[in-house]
Amino acid sequence: TPLARYLDRRNFLRTGVMTGAGVYLATSKGAVAQSASGDKPLVVALAGCGAQGQTLLKAAAELTGINIVACADIWPYNRRIAAARIKAKYGACTEYETLEEMLDKDKSIEAVLIATPDFMHAPHTRLALTAGKAVYCEKMMSNTIEAAKDMVRAQRETGGILQIGHQRQSNPRYVNLRDNVLHGNKLLGRVTHCYGQWNRGVASSAPFVPNKSNSIDPATLAKHGYSDMTEFLNWRFFKKYGAGPIADLGAHQIGMFNWFFKTTPVSLIATGGVDYFDGTPGPDGKPKAKFELPDNVMANYEFKTEEGTMRAYYQVLTTTGSQGYYEKLMGIDGSVVISESASVNQVYREPAAPAWDKYSEGDNPILTRAAASVHHKIWEKPKPWTRPDTWLDVPYTDARATAGLESWELGAKLNGAYHAPHLNNFFTAARKKDPSILTCPVDDAFRTCVTVLKCYESIASGQKYVFSPADFEV
C-alpha cells in the first residue's frame, strides 16, 4: 500500500490527529448541544444494554452534538439501567424490547449503536441500514464469516454508514504510532516481528450466575433463541452465539497487525483448546464452567510487507492475568510496546539507529523522552539484593548480550474514554453522510474477522492455513 494512503487528506479527516501526534480532547459538558458546525444534534439509539452497551454510553457522554433518545434490550433489568443513564444525561429515554420495535415506533432516530451478542450483529445491522440509519456495530462483526459477509453486502446495497467497533483505529496514540513512527518517519526500520496478548484470569472468565429475581421469562428467552438464562448471560461461551475469547478479546489486537501494515496475512498456524473450562471440578470441588470454544488460543501469522516477511504471534489466555494485554512491534531500528492503557507506552531505539531527538520537538511531539528508566527486558531490572565487591566485578559484556536500549514514550495522548474517538468519528461521518471518513469501515473489519476466525480451521486440522485473496473478498 502506498505511503500516501496513510498521509493523505482523507486520513487526516478520519483520525483528526494533527501533524505531530495530536491530542484528543473530550468533554462531558453539553452533550446535547449543537455540533461545532451548527447542525442539530444527531438522534441516536442503543440496541443492547449489557456491559458493552454501557461502555458505549459512558464514552458517548463525553461527546457533543448527539442526543441519545432510546434503548432496546430483551432483558428489562439491563434496559432499565441504561435508560436511567440516558435520562440523566439527555433528559429522556424510551425503552423497547427489540431493535425492530424501536425502529418501527421512533422514526426520528438517525443512528444506532449495536452492542447485542455477536450472532445478532448481522441481522441487526442489515435491519438498521435498510431503515436508513447510520450504524455503529461492536466487534466481532459476527461469529461466522458468512454472516460477516452479509454485513458487507448490506452496507454496499444501502450505501449507508457502517462503523465497526475496533476502537484502536481511532485512538490518537495508535494513529501516531502507525502514521508517524511506523510509516511516516520509519523510526522502527524494517519490522520483522509483532506480538500481542490478552491474558485474563480465571475469576474474570467465570460464568455469570442467573438471579431468579431479575431473570427473563422462558417464553421471551425462547422467542429470541436462548435455551435458558445461563446461555443468555454467558453467550460468549457458546458457538451459536459467539466466537470464543480469540474473537471477544483477540480481535482487537489481531486486527492491529492488519491495520498497522495495511495488509493481510499469507498464512496462519494456531493451537488451542478447551483446556481448563471443561466442566470438571475446580480446586474448590465445584464444577468449572464449560466453554464450547477454546479457552486459550496461540496463533502465529506470516505477513509479506513491502520490506519482506513479518511474523506476528498472538495469545489469548483465560487462566492467568499475568502481564495483561498489550501489543509490541519489533524492528531493526527500534521497538514499541503499546496498549489502550496509557501506562504501556514505551518505545526503544536500537544503539545503531539514527538519533530520534528531533522527533521530540514542537507542541505535538511524536516521541518524548521517558521520564524514568524503562527496562526493555525483565532481566535488566535492578536486583533487590547486594553482594560485596570482588576482584571479579570488572566491566565485562558478553559478546552475545544486547546493549541497553534508549527509552522513549509515544507523544500522543488520549484524554477520555477509550471508545470516545471512535464514536466521535462515527457520529461525524453520520452527520456528514460520508462513509469515506470512517476509521473502521466494514471492509476493513471483515478482513480482521477472517484473520481471526480462520484460527479455528487451523486448530481443527492441526495444519497451517494458507490464505488466498478470495478469503478476504465478498
Short mmCIF file of C-alpha atoms in Angstrom, two decimals:
data_model
loop_
_atom_site.label_atom_id
_atom_site.label_comp_id
_atom_site.label_asym_id
_atom_site.label_seq_id
_atom_site.Cartn_x
_atom_site.Cartn_y
_atom_site.Cartn_z
CA THR A 1 0.00 0.00 0.00
CA PRO A 2 1.50 3.38 -0.95
CA LEU A 3 2.56 5.57 1.94
CA ALA A 4 0.35 8.31 0.54
CA ARG A 5 -2.69 6.34 1.70
CA TYR A 6 -1.56 6.85 5.27
CA LEU A 7 -0.86 10.55 4.98
CA ASP A 8 -3.39 11.96 2.56
CA ARG A 9 -6.10 14.47 3.45
CA ARG A 10 -8.74 11.77 3.85
CA ASN A 11 -6.67 10.04 6.51
CA PHE A 12 -6.33 13.37 8.32
CA LEU A 13 -10.10 13.76 8.28
CA ARG A 14 -10.56 10.21 9.53
CA THR A 15 -8.28 10.49 12.52
CA GLY A 16 -8.31 14.13 13.49
CA VAL A 17 -4.65 13.71 14.50
CA MET A 18 -2.51 16.67 13.59
CA THR A 19 0.96 16.75 12.06
CA GLY A 20 2.95 15.52 15.04
CA ALA A 21 0.99 13.45 17.50
CA GLY A 22 -2.21 15.32 18.18
CA VAL A 23 -4.35 15.29 21.30
CA TYR A 24 -7.90 14.06 21.57
CA LEU A 25 -9.84 16.31 23.94
CA ALA A 26 -13.12 15.00 25.32
CA THR A 27 -15.64 16.90 27.37
CA SER A 28 -18.73 15.85 29.28
CA LYS A 29 -20.38 19.24 29.05
CA GLY A 30 -23.27 19.94 26.71
CA ALA A 31 -23.53 16.57 25.04
CA VAL A 32 -26.90 17.52 23.57
CA ALA A 33 -25.62 20.85 22.31
CA GLN A 34 -25.25 21.56 18.63
CA SER A 35 -22.13 20.32 16.91
CA ALA A 36 -19.33 22.70 16.01
CA SER A 37 -20.81 23.15 12.53
CA GLY A 38 -24.08 24.38 13.99
CA ASP A 39 -26.05 21.31 12.93
CA LYS A 40 -28.82 19.99 15.16
CA PRO A 41 -27.83 17.09 17.44
CA LEU A 42 -27.70 13.67 15.83
CA VAL A 43 -30.53 11.48 17.17
CA VAL A 44 -29.05 8.21 18.43
CA ALA A 45 -30.40 4.96 19.92
CA LEU A 46 -28.74 2.00 21.64
CA ALA A 47 -29.51 -1.66 20.91
CA GLY A 48 -28.02 -3.96 23.53
CA CYS A 49 -27.74 -2.63 27.08
CA GLY A 50 -25.22 -5.05 28.57
CA ALA A 51 -21.65 -4.31 29.61
CA GLN A 52 -20.51 -3.16 26.17
CA GLY A 53 -23.60 -1.06 25.61
CA GLN A 54 -22.97 0.64 28.96
CA THR A 55 -19.36 1.27 27.91
CA LEU A 56 -20.53 2.99 24.74
CA LEU A 57 -22.95 5.16 26.70
CA LYS A 58 -20.19 6.24 29.03
CA ALA A 59 -17.90 7.14 26.13
CA ALA A 60 -20.66 8.91 24.18
CA ALA A 61 -21.39 11.09 27.20
CA GLU A 62 -18.04 12.80 26.61
CA LEU A 63 -19.08 13.95 23.13
CA THR A 64 -21.13 16.87 21.86
CA GLY A 65 -23.61 17.07 19.01
CA ILE A 66 -25.63 13.95 19.84
CA ASN A 67 -28.90 13.18 21.61
CA ILE A 68 -29.49 9.58 22.71
CA VAL A 69 -33.25 9.09 22.93
CA ALA A 70 -33.97 5.35 23.19
CA CYS A 71 -32.61 1.94 24.07
CA ALA A 72 -33.63 -1.65 23.33
CA ASP A 73 -32.85 -4.91 25.11
CA ILE A 74 -34.82 -8.09 25.74
CA TRP A 75 -33.68 -8.01 29.40
CA PRO A 76 -35.63 -5.37 31.37
CA TYR A 77 -33.00 -5.38 34.13
CA ASN A 78 -30.17 -4.12 31.87
CA ARG A 79 -32.53 -1.95 29.86
CA ARG A 80 -33.68 0.00 32.92
CA ILE A 81 -30.09 0.67 33.97
CA ALA A 82 -29.22 2.02 30.51
CA ALA A 83 -32.40 4.08 30.32
CA ALA A 84 -31.64 5.69 33.69
CA ARG A 85 -28.17 6.66 32.49
CA ILE A 86 -29.57 8.10 29.25
CA LYS A 87 -32.27 10.06 31.08
CA ALA A 88 -29.73 11.52 33.49
CA LYS A 89 -27.57 12.74 30.61
CA TYR A 90 -30.03 13.62 27.85
CA GLY A 91 -33.31 14.21 29.68
CA ALA A 92 -35.48 11.39 28.32
CA CYS A 93 -35.31 7.82 27.08
CA THR A 94 -37.90 5.46 25.60
CA GLU A 95 -37.40 1.76 26.32
CA TYR A 96 -38.09 -1.02 23.81
CA GLU A 97 -37.70 -4.78 23.88
CA THR A 98 -36.30 -5.12 20.38
CA LEU A 99 -34.50 -3.10 17.73
CA GLU A 100 -37.34 -3.85 15.33
CA GLU A 101 -39.88 -2.26 17.66
CA MET A 102 -37.66 0.74 18.29
CA LEU A 103 -37.09 1.49 14.60
CA ASP A 104 -40.76 0.96 13.82
CA LYS A 105 -42.04 3.33 16.50
CA ASP A 106 -39.40 6.09 16.52
CA LYS A 107 -38.75 7.50 13.07
CA SER A 108 -36.61 10.33 14.44
CA ILE A 109 -33.66 8.01 15.07
CA GLU A 110 -30.73 8.72 12.73
CA ALA A 111 -28.02 6.45 14.12
CA VAL A 112 -27.96 3.18 16.05
CA LEU A 113 -25.28 1.76 18.33
CA ILE A 114 -25.43 -2.05 18.19
CA ALA A 115 -23.98 -3.87 21.20
CA THR A 116 -26.02 -7.07 21.07
CA PRO A 117 -24.45 -10.58 21.12
CA ASP A 118 -22.29 -11.41 18.11
CA PHE A 119 -24.79 -13.70 16.38
CA MET A 120 -27.28 -10.80 16.18
CA HIS A 121 -24.85 -8.29 14.67
CA ALA A 122 -25.58 -9.23 11.06
CA PRO A 123 -29.40 -9.21 11.22
CA HIS A 124 -29.47 -6.07 13.38
CA THR A 125 -27.02 -4.25 11.13
CA ARG A 126 -28.98 -5.13 7.99
CA LEU A 127 -32.24 -4.09 9.66
CA ALA A 128 -30.91 -0.69 10.71
CA LEU A 129 -29.12 0.04 7.44
CA THR A 130 -32.22 -0.90 5.44
CA ALA A 131 -34.21 1.53 7.62
CA GLY A 132 -31.81 4.28 6.57
CA LYS A 133 -29.92 4.55 9.85
CA ALA A 134 -26.19 5.01 10.33
CA VAL A 135 -24.83 2.02 12.25
CA TYR A 136 -22.03 1.59 14.76
CA CYS A 137 -21.70 -2.15 15.39
CA GLU A 138 -19.47 -3.65 18.01
CA LYS A 139 -16.78 -6.16 17.12
CA MET A 140 -16.61 -9.05 16.35
CA MET A 141 -18.60 -8.36 13.23
CA SER A 142 -20.12 -11.79 13.69
CA ASN A 143 -19.37 -15.26 14.99
CA THR A 144 -19.31 -16.60 11.41
CA ILE A 145 -17.62 -15.41 8.24
CA GLU A 146 -20.80 -15.86 6.21
CA ALA A 147 -22.78 -13.56 8.50
CA ALA A 148 -19.95 -11.02 8.36
CA LYS A 149 -20.15 -11.14 4.57
CA ASP A 150 -23.84 -10.27 4.80
CA MET A 151 -22.95 -7.16 6.77
CA VAL A 152 -20.60 -6.09 3.98
CA ARG A 153 -23.32 -6.72 1.42
CA ALA A 154 -25.87 -4.79 3.46
CA GLN A 155 -23.61 -1.74 3.52
CA ARG A 156 -22.92 -1.96 -0.20
CA GLU A 157 -26.60 -2.39 -1.05
CA THR A 158 -27.71 0.57 1.05
CA GLY A 159 -24.65 2.81 0.75
CA GLY A 160 -25.10 3.54 4.44
CA ILE A 161 -22.68 4.48 7.21
CA LEU A 162 -21.35 1.37 8.96
CA GLN A 163 -18.55 1.61 11.51
CA ILE A 164 -17.26 -1.50 13.31
CA GLY A 165 -16.07 -1.11 16.89
CA HIS A 166 -12.34 -1.71 16.52
CA GLN A 167 -11.76 1.44 18.54
CA ARG A 168 -7.95 1.37 18.49
CA GLN A 169 -8.12 2.53 14.87
CA SER A 170 -9.34 5.93 16.09
CA ASN A 171 -7.12 6.15 19.17
CA PRO A 172 -4.64 9.04 18.65
CA ARG A 173 -1.87 7.06 20.33
CA TYR A 174 -2.26 4.19 17.85
CA VAL A 175 -2.67 6.57 14.92
CA ASN A 176 0.50 8.39 15.90
CA LEU A 177 2.36 5.09 16.10
CA ARG A 178 1.16 3.94 12.70
CA ASP A 179 1.34 7.19 10.73
CA ASN A 180 4.32 8.94 12.30
CA VAL A 181 6.52 6.32 13.96
CA LEU A 182 5.99 3.20 11.87
CA HIS A 183 5.44 4.68 8.40
CA GLY A 184 5.89 8.46 8.12
CA ASN A 185 9.36 8.53 9.68
CA LYS A 186 10.11 4.78 9.73
CA LEU A 187 11.66 5.05 13.18
CA LEU A 188 11.45 1.31 13.79
CA GLY A 189 13.10 0.47 10.48
CA ARG A 190 12.02 -2.80 8.96
CA VAL A 191 9.62 -4.50 11.36
CA THR A 192 10.31 -8.22 11.42
CA HIS A 193 8.09 -9.38 14.29
CA CYS A 194 4.94 -8.39 16.17
CA TYR A 195 3.50 -9.76 19.37
CA GLY A 196 0.17 -9.35 21.10
CA GLN A 197 -1.57 -10.88 24.08
CA TRP A 198 -4.64 -10.62 26.24
CA ASN A 199 -4.27 -12.66 29.40
CA ARG A 200 -7.32 -12.82 31.65
CA GLY A 201 -7.55 -14.67 34.96
CA VAL A 202 -9.95 -17.45 35.84
CA ALA A 203 -12.05 -15.19 38.07
CA SER A 204 -12.60 -12.73 35.19
CA SER A 205 -13.67 -15.57 32.89
CA ALA A 206 -16.07 -17.23 35.32
CA PRO A 207 -19.72 -17.55 34.24
CA PHE A 208 -22.50 -15.23 35.34
CA VAL A 209 -24.99 -16.99 37.59
CA PRO A 210 -28.71 -16.30 36.95
CA ASN A 211 -30.67 -14.45 39.61
CA LYS A 212 -34.29 -15.58 39.74
CA SER A 213 -35.46 -12.17 40.89
CA ASN A 214 -34.43 -10.45 37.65
CA SER A 215 -34.48 -13.28 35.09
CA ILE A 216 -36.14 -13.11 31.70
CA ASP A 217 -39.23 -15.27 31.41
CA PRO A 218 -38.69 -18.55 29.50
CA ALA A 219 -41.10 -17.64 26.69
CA THR A 220 -39.19 -14.44 25.89
CA LEU A 221 -35.87 -16.25 26.00
CA ALA A 222 -37.15 -18.94 23.64
CA LYS A 223 -38.53 -16.33 21.25
CA HIS A 224 -35.07 -14.83 20.91
CA GLY A 225 -33.24 -18.14 20.55
CA TYR A 226 -31.92 -18.83 24.05
CA SER A 227 -32.45 -22.11 25.89
CA ASP A 228 -32.21 -20.60 29.35
CA MET A 229 -30.87 -17.66 31.36
CA THR A 230 -27.45 -19.24 31.75
CA GLU A 231 -27.00 -19.27 27.97
CA PHE A 232 -28.25 -15.72 27.71
CA LEU A 233 -25.87 -14.38 30.37
CA ASN A 234 -22.89 -16.38 29.09
CA TRP A 235 -23.49 -16.30 25.36
CA ARG A 236 -19.75 -15.88 24.65
CA PHE A 237 -19.23 -19.49 25.83
CA PHE A 238 -21.48 -20.95 23.11
CA LYS A 239 -20.78 -21.50 19.39
CA LYS A 240 -24.22 -20.44 18.22
CA TYR A 241 -23.96 -17.03 19.88
CA GLY A 242 -20.27 -16.06 19.96
CA ALA A 243 -16.80 -16.98 18.71
CA GLY A 244 -14.84 -17.50 21.91
CA PRO A 245 -12.06 -15.50 23.59
CA ILE A 246 -9.95 -15.33 20.42
CA ALA A 247 -12.73 -13.22 18.90
CA ASP A 248 -14.01 -11.49 22.02
CA LEU A 249 -10.56 -10.33 23.11
CA GLY A 250 -8.12 -11.21 20.36
CA ALA A 251 -9.93 -9.45 17.53
CA HIS A 252 -8.95 -6.06 18.95
CA GLN A 253 -5.25 -6.83 18.73
CA ILE A 254 -5.01 -9.23 15.80
CA GLY A 255 -6.80 -6.54 13.83
CA MET A 256 -3.89 -4.23 14.66
CA PHE A 257 -1.47 -6.46 12.75
CA ASN A 258 -3.53 -5.90 9.59
CA TRP A 259 -4.13 -2.21 10.32
CA PHE A 260 -0.55 -1.26 11.15
CA PHE A 261 0.71 -2.67 7.85
CA LYS A 262 -2.43 -2.26 5.71
CA THR A 263 -2.27 -5.83 4.55
CA THR A 264 -3.50 -9.31 5.42
CA PRO A 265 -1.60 -12.46 6.42
CA VAL A 266 -0.49 -15.10 3.95
CA SER A 267 -0.59 -17.98 6.43
CA LEU A 268 -1.56 -18.96 9.95
CA ILE A 269 -0.90 -21.81 12.32
CA ALA A 270 -2.84 -21.93 15.56
CA THR A 271 -3.24 -24.18 18.53
CA GLY A 272 -5.70 -24.12 21.39
CA GLY A 273 -8.47 -25.97 23.11
CA VAL A 274 -10.89 -26.23 25.99
CA ASP A 275 -8.10 -26.97 28.42
CA TYR A 276 -9.49 -25.54 31.63
CA PHE A 277 -13.15 -24.57 31.33
CA ASP A 278 -14.28 -28.11 30.61
CA GLY A 279 -16.95 -28.53 33.29
CA THR A 280 -14.80 -30.73 35.54
CA PRO A 281 -14.39 -29.91 39.24
CA GLY A 282 -12.14 -27.00 40.08
CA PRO A 283 -9.83 -26.55 43.08
CA ASP A 284 -12.86 -25.84 45.28
CA GLY A 285 -14.55 -29.06 44.22
CA LYS A 286 -17.28 -27.24 42.30
CA PRO A 287 -17.72 -27.82 38.55
CA LYS A 288 -15.95 -25.26 36.41
CA ALA A 289 -17.78 -23.51 33.59
CA LYS A 290 -17.83 -25.36 30.28
CA PHE A 291 -16.75 -23.47 27.17
CA GLU A 292 -17.75 -24.84 23.77
CA LEU A 293 -14.90 -22.92 22.11
CA PRO A 294 -11.20 -22.92 23.05
CA ASP A 295 -10.50 -21.11 26.31
CA ASN A 296 -6.97 -20.40 25.08
CA VAL A 297 -5.50 -19.87 21.61
CA MET A 298 -1.95 -19.27 20.43
CA ALA A 299 -1.59 -18.18 16.82
CA ASN A 300 1.36 -17.47 14.51
CA TYR A 301 0.72 -15.33 11.42
CA GLU A 302 3.04 -14.70 8.49
CA PHE A 303 2.76 -11.43 6.56
CA LYS A 304 4.50 -10.24 3.41
CA THR A 305 5.17 -6.50 3.63
CA GLU A 306 6.93 -4.20 1.19
CA GLU A 307 10.13 -4.76 3.16
CA GLY A 308 9.91 -8.53 3.46
CA THR A 309 8.49 -11.20 5.74
CA MET A 310 6.95 -10.14 9.03
CA ARG A 311 5.77 -12.67 11.61
CA ALA A 312 3.19 -12.00 14.30
CA TYR A 313 2.41 -14.07 17.35
CA TYR A 314 -0.76 -13.71 19.40
CA GLN A 315 -2.07 -15.43 22.50
CA VAL A 316 -5.29 -15.19 24.47
CA LEU A 317 -5.47 -16.94 27.84
CA THR A 318 -8.35 -17.16 30.29
CA THR A 319 -6.42 -18.81 33.12
CA THR A 320 -3.99 -16.06 34.13
CA GLY A 321 -3.99 -12.28 34.11
CA SER A 322 -0.18 -12.14 34.02
CA GLN A 323 1.05 -9.04 32.16
CA GLY A 324 -2.47 -8.18 31.00
CA TYR A 325 -2.89 -7.03 27.42
CA TYR A 326 -0.62 -5.16 25.02
CA GLU A 327 0.87 -5.19 21.53
CA LYS A 328 4.52 -4.99 20.53
CA LEU A 329 6.22 -4.15 17.22
CA MET A 330 9.90 -5.11 16.84
CA GLY A 331 12.04 -3.55 14.14
CA ILE A 332 15.73 -3.40 13.34
CA ASP A 333 15.97 0.26 14.46
CA GLY A 334 13.54 0.19 17.36
CA SER A 335 10.65 -1.46 19.14
CA VAL A 336 7.43 -0.21 20.67
CA VAL A 337 5.07 -1.59 23.30
CA ILE A 338 1.56 -0.11 23.32
CA SER A 339 -1.82 -0.79 24.88
CA GLU A 340 -5.05 1.11 25.34
CA SER A 341 -3.79 1.62 28.88
CA ALA A 342 -1.56 4.71 28.83
CA SER A 343 0.86 3.01 31.23
CA VAL A 344 2.02 0.78 28.36
CA ASN A 345 3.59 3.34 26.07
CA GLN A 346 7.28 2.52 25.62
CA VAL A 347 9.49 2.98 22.56
CA TYR A 348 13.10 1.77 22.41
CA ARG A 349 15.82 2.87 19.99
CA GLU A 350 18.49 0.42 18.94
CA PRO A 351 22.04 1.74 19.54
CA ALA A 352 22.96 1.82 15.84
CA ALA A 353 19.75 3.58 14.72
CA PRO A 354 19.69 7.28 13.70
CA ALA A 355 19.05 9.69 16.57
CA TRP A 356 15.42 10.46 17.47
CA ASP A 357 15.88 13.77 19.28
CA LYS A 358 14.28 15.91 16.57
CA TYR A 359 11.04 13.93 16.88
CA SER A 360 10.56 15.20 20.44
CA GLU A 361 10.42 18.85 19.36
CA GLY A 362 7.38 21.11 18.98
CA ASP A 363 3.99 21.35 20.65
CA ASN A 364 2.84 17.93 19.44
CA PRO A 365 5.92 15.72 19.61
CA ILE A 366 5.87 12.31 18.05
CA LEU A 367 8.04 10.97 20.87
CA THR A 368 9.05 12.17 24.31
CA ARG A 369 11.95 11.11 26.47
CA ALA A 370 10.97 8.52 29.05
CA ALA A 371 10.53 10.24 32.40
CA ALA A 372 12.26 7.39 34.24
CA SER A 373 14.43 4.47 33.34
CA VAL A 374 12.43 1.93 31.38
CA HIS A 375 13.62 -1.66 31.28
CA HIS A 376 13.30 -3.39 27.96
CA LYS A 377 13.74 -6.88 29.41
CA ILE A 378 12.72 -8.24 32.75
CA TRP A 379 16.29 -9.36 33.50
CA GLU A 380 17.55 -5.78 33.07
CA LYS A 381 15.67 -4.63 36.18
CA PRO A 382 17.85 -3.83 39.22
CA LYS A 383 18.30 -6.80 41.53
CA PRO A 384 16.77 -6.46 45.02
CA TRP A 385 19.88 -7.84 46.68
CA THR A 386 23.52 -6.75 47.07
CA ARG A 387 26.82 -8.52 47.49
CA PRO A 388 30.37 -7.41 48.31
CA ASP A 389 32.63 -6.21 45.55
CA THR A 390 35.19 -8.75 44.43
CA TRP A 391 38.05 -8.71 42.02
CA LEU A 392 35.71 -10.40 39.52
CA ASP A 393 33.49 -7.31 39.37
CA VAL A 394 35.19 -5.68 36.41
CA PRO A 395 33.38 -4.18 33.40
CA TYR A 396 32.56 -7.01 31.07
CA THR A 397 29.94 -7.53 28.38
CA ASP A 398 29.11 -10.89 26.90
CA ALA A 399 29.51 -10.63 23.13
CA ARG A 400 26.08 -12.17 22.72
CA ALA A 401 24.33 -9.64 25.01
CA THR A 402 22.26 -6.75 23.68
CA ALA A 403 23.27 -3.31 24.88
CA GLY A 404 20.72 -1.37 26.90
CA LEU A 405 18.24 0.45 24.70
CA GLU A 406 17.43 4.16 24.71
CA SER A 407 13.98 4.67 26.23
CA TRP A 408 11.24 6.91 24.83
CA GLU A 409 7.47 7.22 25.01
CA LEU A 410 4.82 7.90 22.37
CA GLY A 411 3.89 11.58 22.36
CA ALA A 412 0.18 11.36 21.59
CA LYS A 413 -2.30 11.23 24.45
CA LEU A 414 -5.92 10.18 24.85
CA ASN A 415 -7.76 12.25 27.44
CA GLY A 416 -11.02 10.40 27.79
CA ALA A 417 -12.73 7.04 27.36
CA TYR A 418 -11.06 4.55 25.01
CA HIS A 419 -14.13 4.39 22.75
CA ALA A 420 -14.79 8.13 22.54
CA PRO A 421 -12.60 8.94 19.49
CA HIS A 422 -14.10 6.03 17.54
CA LEU A 423 -17.65 7.07 18.37
CA ASN A 424 -16.79 10.67 17.54
CA ASN A 425 -15.51 9.60 14.14
CA PHE A 426 -18.72 7.63 13.55
CA PHE A 427 -21.01 10.49 14.61
CA THR A 428 -19.08 12.86 12.34
CA ALA A 429 -19.49 10.50 9.37
CA ALA A 430 -23.19 10.08 10.16
CA ARG A 431 -23.79 13.85 10.29
CA LYS A 432 -21.86 14.41 7.07
CA LYS A 433 -23.39 11.29 5.47
CA ASP A 434 -19.87 10.46 4.29
CA PRO A 435 -18.66 6.86 4.82
CA SER A 436 -15.23 7.69 3.41
CA ILE A 437 -14.09 9.29 6.67
CA LEU A 438 -14.79 6.22 8.83
CA THR A 439 -11.70 4.88 10.57
CA CYS A 440 -13.01 1.30 10.58
CA PRO A 441 -15.33 0.76 7.62
CA VAL A 442 -16.90 -2.64 7.22
CA ASP A 443 -14.48 -3.89 4.55
CA ASP A 444 -11.51 -3.35 6.88
CA ALA A 445 -13.32 -5.08 9.74
CA PHE A 446 -14.26 -8.02 7.52
CA ARG A 447 -10.61 -8.71 6.79
CA THR A 448 -9.94 -8.76 10.53
CA CYS A 449 -12.89 -11.10 11.05
CA VAL A 450 -11.44 -13.58 8.55
CA THR A 451 -7.95 -13.25 10.03
CA VAL A 452 -9.31 -14.16 13.47
CA LEU A 453 -11.89 -16.84 12.69
CA LYS A 454 -9.58 -18.86 10.45
CA CYS A 455 -7.74 -19.79 13.66
CA TYR A 456 -10.43 -22.39 14.22
CA GLU A 457 -9.73 -24.11 10.91
CA SER A 458 -6.04 -24.35 11.74
CA ILE A 459 -6.78 -25.68 15.24
CA ALA A 460 -9.21 -28.27 13.91
CA SER A 461 -6.86 -29.54 11.20
CA GLY A 462 -3.63 -29.23 13.14
CA GLN A 463 -2.17 -27.76 9.95
CA LYS A 464 -1.02 -24.41 8.67
CA TYR A 465 -3.82 -22.45 6.99
CA VAL A 466 -2.72 -20.69 3.81
CA PHE A 467 -4.86 -17.67 2.99
CA SER A 468 -5.94 -16.88 -0.54
CA PRO A 469 -7.04 -13.44 -1.78
CA ALA A 470 -10.55 -14.86 -2.13
CA ASP A 471 -10.71 -15.33 1.66
CA PHE A 472 -10.83 -11.56 2.10
CA GLU A 473 -13.29 -10.81 -0.70
CA VAL A 474 -17.09 -10.51 -0.60
#
